[in-house]
Amino acid sequence: GIQGPELMERFKQQAARFGTVFVAGRVTAVDLSVRPFRLEVDKQLEGTQTSLVAEAVIVATGASARLLGIEAEEKYLGRGITTCATCDGAFFRDRHVVVVGGGDSAMEEAIFLTRFASKVTVVHRREGLRASKIMADRARANPKIAWKLNRVVVDVVPGDRFLSGIVLRGTGPDEGLEETLDVSPDGGLFIAIGHTPNSQLFAGQLEMHDTGYIKVRNGSSRTSVEGVFAAGDIHDSHYRQAITAAAAGCKAAIDAEKWLEAQGR
């Protein structure tokens, strides 16, 4: 097989063969009120700033998984702590895993993980779930799923490869309680408390949903500003998969090309 980083490098090499120019840096500001559009870029490796102008822009900044804010996340993310059941579930075959969250996404992740894990424990800070009744009922009916309600995760205990324990603290009626959930050997912690779209750069310039995802028109990649297109998780709050994002990137490239041709560019 081929690993993700190698596949990305091959994509990059292919794009370079067709004349793509790569700029290593971070876009710090965008002005979509002028033509051509203007982008300010911090070239962090060189320690310099530069400006780019563009007739068309494809926004593919994605969405970031919300984390718990505990110290262990930085150390063990990718080493027992993860935010993607479909990506990492198979690594925990016949293991005990914990899913944090109380919404539909958490229920979907928990149910999906029962395909691999020997046991799935759902941890939620409240007694009641935010999930829809149908998703909550499906999860509750699954014999592999256990529940720790009125609990929050405050730490993890490392194992040989992944994790051996999840430290929980009680909330509400269980305030003051602290316990360590045994997930040995080598269990996992799946965080499913939602995503935040990386759309802050475009606030006030592009139309967005209340959740911050960029609005696109009529199933296309076109945004509220002519010449600006959106692809992937920045507008898709539902699927959030690499293959759907790649397809959206293809659509955005075609839409941008056709728009530029129509403008005589």
Tab-separated table of C-alpha atoms in Angstrom:
chain	number	residue	atom	x	y	z
A	1	GLY	CA	0.000	0.000	0.000
A	2	ILE	CA	0.868	3.663	0.115
A	3	GLN	CA	0.777	5.999	3.095
A	4	GLY	CA	-0.985	9.367	3.073
A	5	PRO	CA	2.161	11.580	3.094
A	6	GLU	CA	3.649	9.691	0.127
A	7	LEU	CA	0.379	9.942	-1.794
A	8	MET	CA	0.262	13.684	-1.130
A	9	GLU	CA	3.826	14.068	-2.390
A	10	ARG	CA	2.917	12.239	-5.607
A	11	PHE	CA	-0.088	14.534	-6.055
A	12	LYS	CA	2.229	17.505	-5.600
A	13	GLN	CA	4.712	16.188	-8.154
A	14	GLN	CA	1.943	15.629	-10.680
A	15	ALA	CA	0.590	19.146	-10.148
A	16	ALA	CA	4.110	20.565	-10.561
A	17	ARG	CA	4.438	18.849	-13.936
A	18	PHE	CA	1.448	20.859	-15.116
A	19	GLY	CA	2.997	24.142	-14.054
A	20	THR	CA	1.636	24.617	-10.528
A	21	VAL	CA	3.703	27.003	-8.407
A	22	PHE	CA	3.856	26.222	-4.679
A	23	VAL	CA	4.329	28.876	-2.006
A	24	ALA	CA	5.238	27.637	1.470
A	25	GLY	CA	3.458	29.928	3.877
A	26	ARG	CA	0.262	30.877	5.655
A	27	VAL	CA	-2.365	33.211	4.234
A	28	THR	CA	-2.945	35.861	6.897
A	29	ALA	CA	-5.403	38.166	5.102
A	30	VAL	CA	-7.657	38.111	2.056
A	31	ASP	CA	-9.352	41.008	0.267
A	32	LEU	CA	-12.183	39.835	-1.974
A	33	SER	CA	-13.519	43.352	-2.542
A	34	VAL	CA	-10.903	44.183	-5.172
A	35	ARG	CA	-10.153	42.739	-8.608
A	36	PRO	CA	-7.904	40.884	-8.882
A	37	PHE	CA	-8.257	39.441	-5.402
A	38	ARG	CA	-5.412	40.124	-2.995
A	39	LEU	CA	-3.890	37.669	-0.503
A	40	GLU	CA	-1.257	38.406	2.133
A	41	VAL	CA	1.080	35.482	2.815
A	42	ASP	CA	3.446	34.891	5.717
A	43	LYS	CA	6.337	32.840	4.313
A	44	GLN	CA	7.215	31.388	7.695
A	45	LEU	CA	10.198	29.311	6.575
A	46	GLU	CA	11.864	32.386	5.088
A	47	GLY	CA	10.604	34.846	7.678
A	48	THR	CA	9.209	37.177	5.007
A	49	GLN	CA	5.836	38.527	3.909
A	50	THR	CA	4.532	38.599	0.352
A	51	SER	CA	1.367	39.528	-1.514
A	52	LEU	CA	-0.362	37.456	-4.159
A	53	VAL	CA	-3.042	38.519	-6.606
A	54	ALA	CA	-5.529	36.146	-8.226
A	55	GLU	CA	-8.332	36.319	-10.759
A	56	ALA	CA	-9.988	33.332	-9.063
A	57	VAL	CA	-9.642	31.739	-5.628
A	58	ILE	CA	-10.515	28.232	-4.471
A	59	VAL	CA	-11.023	28.070	-0.700
A	60	ALA	CA	-10.029	24.650	0.638
A	61	THR	CA	-9.071	25.451	4.216
A	62	GLY	CA	-11.031	22.560	5.706
A	63	ALA	CA	-12.457	22.139	9.182
A	64	SER	CA	-10.636	21.306	12.395
A	65	ALA	CA	-11.914	18.765	14.884
A	66	ARG	CA	-12.724	20.294	18.245
A	67	LEU	CA	-10.544	18.933	21.015
A	68	LEU	CA	-11.103	18.552	24.740
A	69	GLY	CA	-8.436	21.000	25.833
A	70	ILE	CA	-6.595	18.549	28.070
A	71	GLU	CA	-2.808	18.456	28.265
A	72	ALA	CA	-2.579	14.839	27.075
A	73	GLU	CA	-4.063	15.630	23.666
A	74	GLU	CA	-0.909	17.220	22.315
A	75	LYS	CA	1.227	14.279	23.397
A	76	TYR	CA	-1.035	11.393	22.425
A	77	LEU	CA	-2.926	12.667	19.389
A	78	GLY	CA	-2.275	9.964	16.817
A	79	ARG	CA	-0.937	7.660	19.541
A	80	GLY	CA	-4.212	6.531	21.081
A	81	ILE	CA	-6.196	9.757	20.867
A	82	THR	CA	-7.934	10.395	17.539
A	83	THR	CA	-10.765	12.392	16.020
A	84	CYS	CA	-11.686	10.052	13.146
A	85	ALA	CA	-13.295	6.649	13.625
A	86	THR	CA	-13.405	5.844	9.915
A	87	CYS	CA	-9.690	6.676	9.620
A	88	ASP	CA	-8.390	4.879	12.698
A	89	GLY	CA	-11.040	2.415	13.863
A	90	ALA	CA	-9.318	-0.619	12.338
A	91	PHE	CA	-6.229	-0.008	14.505
A	92	PHE	CA	-8.331	-0.880	17.558
A	93	ARG	CA	-9.645	-4.264	16.503
A	94	ASP	CA	-10.651	-6.323	19.578
A	95	ARG	CA	-9.779	-3.400	21.884
A	96	HIS	CA	-11.792	-1.276	24.304
A	97	VAL	CA	-12.260	2.272	23.014
A	98	VAL	CA	-13.928	5.376	24.416
A	99	VAL	CA	-15.968	7.890	22.394
A	100	VAL	CA	-16.435	11.384	23.847
A	101	GLY	CA	-19.554	13.256	22.775
A	102	GLY	CA	-23.320	13.226	22.962
A	103	GLY	CA	-24.462	14.256	19.487
A	104	ASP	CA	-25.297	12.374	16.306
A	105	SER	CA	-21.631	12.324	15.235
A	106	ALA	CA	-20.616	10.648	18.475
A	107	MET	CA	-23.373	8.043	18.125
A	108	GLU	CA	-22.333	7.359	14.514
A	109	GLU	CA	-18.704	6.982	15.554
A	110	ALA	CA	-19.595	4.668	18.444
A	111	ILE	CA	-21.786	2.454	16.270
A	112	PHE	CA	-19.128	2.354	13.535
A	113	LEU	CA	-16.413	1.401	16.018
A	114	THR	CA	-18.371	-1.658	17.180
A	115	ARG	CA	-17.320	-3.232	13.872
A	116	PHE	CA	-13.778	-3.413	15.219
A	117	ALA	CA	-13.638	-2.842	18.975
A	118	SER	CA	-14.590	-5.452	21.547
A	119	LYS	CA	-16.235	-2.702	23.622
A	120	VAL	CA	-17.110	0.948	23.078
A	121	THR	CA	-17.808	3.264	26.014
A	122	VAL	CA	-19.522	6.579	25.318
A	123	VAL	CA	-18.580	9.408	27.691
A	124	HIS	CA	-20.804	12.491	27.845
A	125	ARG	CA	-20.775	15.427	30.244
A	126	ARG	CA	-24.548	15.342	30.789
A	127	GLU	CA	-27.205	12.763	31.572
A	128	GLY	CA	-29.152	13.554	28.395
A	129	LEU	CA	-27.777	13.157	24.900
A	130	ARG	CA	-27.922	15.839	22.209
A	131	ALA	CA	-28.281	13.176	19.525
A	132	SER	CA	-31.519	12.602	17.661
A	133	LYS	CA	-33.779	9.954	19.165
A	134	ILE	CA	-33.211	7.537	16.309
A	135	MET	CA	-29.403	7.719	16.635
A	136	ALA	CA	-29.488	7.527	20.425
A	137	ASP	CA	-31.822	4.520	20.286
A	138	ARG	CA	-29.565	2.742	17.807
A	139	ALA	CA	-26.557	3.272	20.032
A	140	ARG	CA	-28.385	2.189	23.173
A	141	ALA	CA	-29.584	-0.976	21.442
A	142	ASN	CA	-26.045	-2.002	20.511
A	143	PRO	CA	-24.788	-4.593	23.015
A	144	LYS	CA	-21.163	-3.541	22.520
A	145	ILE	CA	-21.793	0.040	23.664
A	146	ALA	CA	-21.537	1.026	27.346
A	147	TRP	CA	-22.200	4.442	28.871
A	148	LYS	CA	-20.490	6.850	31.248
A	149	LEU	CA	-22.795	9.855	31.565
A	150	ASN	CA	-22.199	12.928	33.729
A	151	ARG	CA	-18.489	12.444	33.069
A	152	VAL	CA	-15.693	14.385	31.373
A	153	VAL	CA	-12.262	13.139	30.314
A	154	VAL	CA	-9.464	14.869	32.222
A	155	ASP	CA	-6.435	12.696	31.409
A	156	VAL	CA	-5.238	9.449	29.868
A	157	VAL	CA	-2.920	6.655	31.003
A	158	PRO	CA	-0.421	5.561	28.335
A	159	GLY	CA	-0.085	1.917	27.311
A	160	ASP	CA	2.567	0.045	25.350
A	161	ARG	CA	1.316	1.238	21.952
A	162	PHE	CA	-1.773	3.333	22.608
A	163	LEU	CA	-3.648	3.893	25.905
A	164	SER	CA	-4.301	1.748	28.958
A	165	GLY	CA	-6.698	4.021	30.831
A	166	ILE	CA	-8.976	7.056	30.536
A	167	VAL	CA	-9.285	9.296	33.603
A	168	LEU	CA	-12.837	10.586	34.127
A	169	ARG	CA	-14.264	13.223	36.449
A	170	GLY	CA	-17.893	13.432	37.471
A	171	THR	CA	-20.171	16.358	36.614
A	172	GLY	CA	-23.616	17.421	37.835
A	173	PRO	CA	-24.915	14.916	40.388
A	174	ASP	CA	-21.577	13.059	40.248
A	175	GLU	CA	-19.455	16.146	40.940
A	176	GLY	CA	-16.274	15.247	42.813
A	177	LEU	CA	-16.133	11.667	41.587
A	178	GLU	CA	-12.951	10.582	39.777
A	179	GLU	CA	-12.289	7.211	38.195
A	180	THR	CA	-9.969	5.582	35.692
A	181	LEU	CA	-11.609	3.534	32.974
A	182	ASP	CA	-9.504	0.509	32.053
A	183	VAL	CA	-9.033	0.227	28.278
A	184	SER	CA	-5.946	-1.984	28.357
A	185	PRO	CA	-4.281	-3.350	26.413
A	186	ASP	CA	-3.826	-0.492	23.970
A	187	GLY	CA	-7.265	1.057	23.814
A	188	GLY	CA	-8.184	4.352	22.246
A	189	LEU	CA	-9.951	7.654	22.848
A	190	PHE	CA	-12.103	9.003	19.999
A	191	ILE	CA	-13.135	12.638	20.318
A	192	ALA	CA	-16.438	13.391	18.570
A	193	ILE	CA	-17.544	16.801	19.798
A	194	GLY	CA	-17.828	18.476	16.413
A	195	HIS	CA	-15.724	20.428	13.942
A	196	THR	CA	-14.936	24.095	13.436
A	197	PRO	CA	-14.599	25.276	9.823
A	198	ASN	CA	-11.427	27.249	9.114
A	199	SER	CA	-13.334	30.137	7.573
A	200	GLN	CA	-12.269	33.027	9.808
A	201	LEU	CA	-10.253	34.662	6.994
A	202	PHE	CA	-13.421	35.058	4.955
A	203	ALA	CA	-15.754	36.354	7.663
A	204	GLY	CA	-17.740	39.317	6.378
A	205	GLN	CA	-16.670	38.615	2.795
A	206	LEU	CA	-18.363	35.317	1.914
A	207	GLU	CA	-21.844	34.170	2.889
A	208	MET	CA	-21.714	31.479	5.564
A	209	HIS	CA	-24.065	29.301	7.523
A	210	ASP	CA	-24.510	30.087	11.217
A	211	THR	CA	-22.012	27.291	11.903
A	212	GLY	CA	-19.302	29.049	9.883
A	213	TYR	CA	-19.360	26.745	6.858
A	214	ILE	CA	-19.175	28.619	3.561
A	215	LYS	CA	-22.355	28.580	1.485
A	216	VAL	CA	-22.143	27.272	-2.093
A	217	ARG	CA	-24.724	27.744	-4.816
A	218	ASN	CA	-26.955	25.112	-6.377
A	219	GLY	CA	-24.737	22.102	-5.746
A	220	SER	CA	-21.732	23.786	-7.378
A	221	SER	CA	-18.590	25.134	-5.725
A	222	ARG	CA	-19.541	28.785	-6.422
A	223	THR	CA	-19.703	31.060	-3.386
A	224	SER	CA	-21.459	34.398	-2.893
A	225	VAL	CA	-18.542	36.207	-4.560
A	226	GLU	CA	-18.037	35.689	-8.291
A	227	GLY	CA	-14.669	34.087	-8.908
A	228	VAL	CA	-14.400	32.517	-5.464
A	229	PHE	CA	-15.064	28.799	-5.089
A	230	ALA	CA	-15.143	26.471	-2.077
A	231	ALA	CA	-14.092	22.825	-1.885
A	232	GLY	CA	-14.054	20.143	0.776
A	233	ASP	CA	-14.788	20.386	4.480
A	234	ILE	CA	-14.938	24.188	4.420
A	235	HIS	CA	-18.469	23.857	3.000
A	236	ASP	CA	-19.278	20.199	3.749
A	237	SER	CA	-20.322	19.576	7.339
A	238	HIS	CA	-21.827	16.171	6.579
A	239	TYR	CA	-19.470	13.759	4.792
A	240	ARG	CA	-16.003	14.986	5.855
A	241	GLN	CA	-14.088	12.278	3.983
A	242	ALA	CA	-10.900	12.542	1.929
A	243	ILE	CA	-12.547	11.114	-1.164
A	244	THR	CA	-15.508	13.526	-1.080
A	245	ALA	CA	-13.156	16.452	-0.463
A	246	ALA	CA	-10.994	15.377	-3.415
A	247	ALA	CA	-14.083	15.190	-5.625
A	248	ALA	CA	-15.128	18.653	-4.457
A	249	GLY	CA	-11.663	19.928	-5.337
A	250	CYS	CA	-12.101	18.604	-8.865
A	251	LYS	CA	-15.502	20.314	-9.140
A	252	ALA	CA	-14.051	23.598	-7.898
A	253	ALA	CA	-11.189	23.454	-10.404
A	254	ILE	CA	-13.634	22.854	-13.268
A	255	ASP	CA	-15.944	25.627	-12.050
A	256	ALA	CA	-13.012	28.041	-11.737
A	257	GLU	CA	-11.698	27.158	-15.191
A	258	LYS	CA	-15.102	27.668	-16.820
A	259	TRP	CA	-15.628	30.939	-14.958
A	260	LEU	CA	-12.239	32.261	-16.077
A	261	GLU	CA	-12.977	31.271	-19.677
A	262	ALA	CA	-16.325	33.077	-19.485
A	263	GLN	CA	-14.484	36.195	-18.281
A	264	GLY	CA	-12.120	35.975	-21.233
A	265	ARG	CA	-9.152	35.237	-19.002
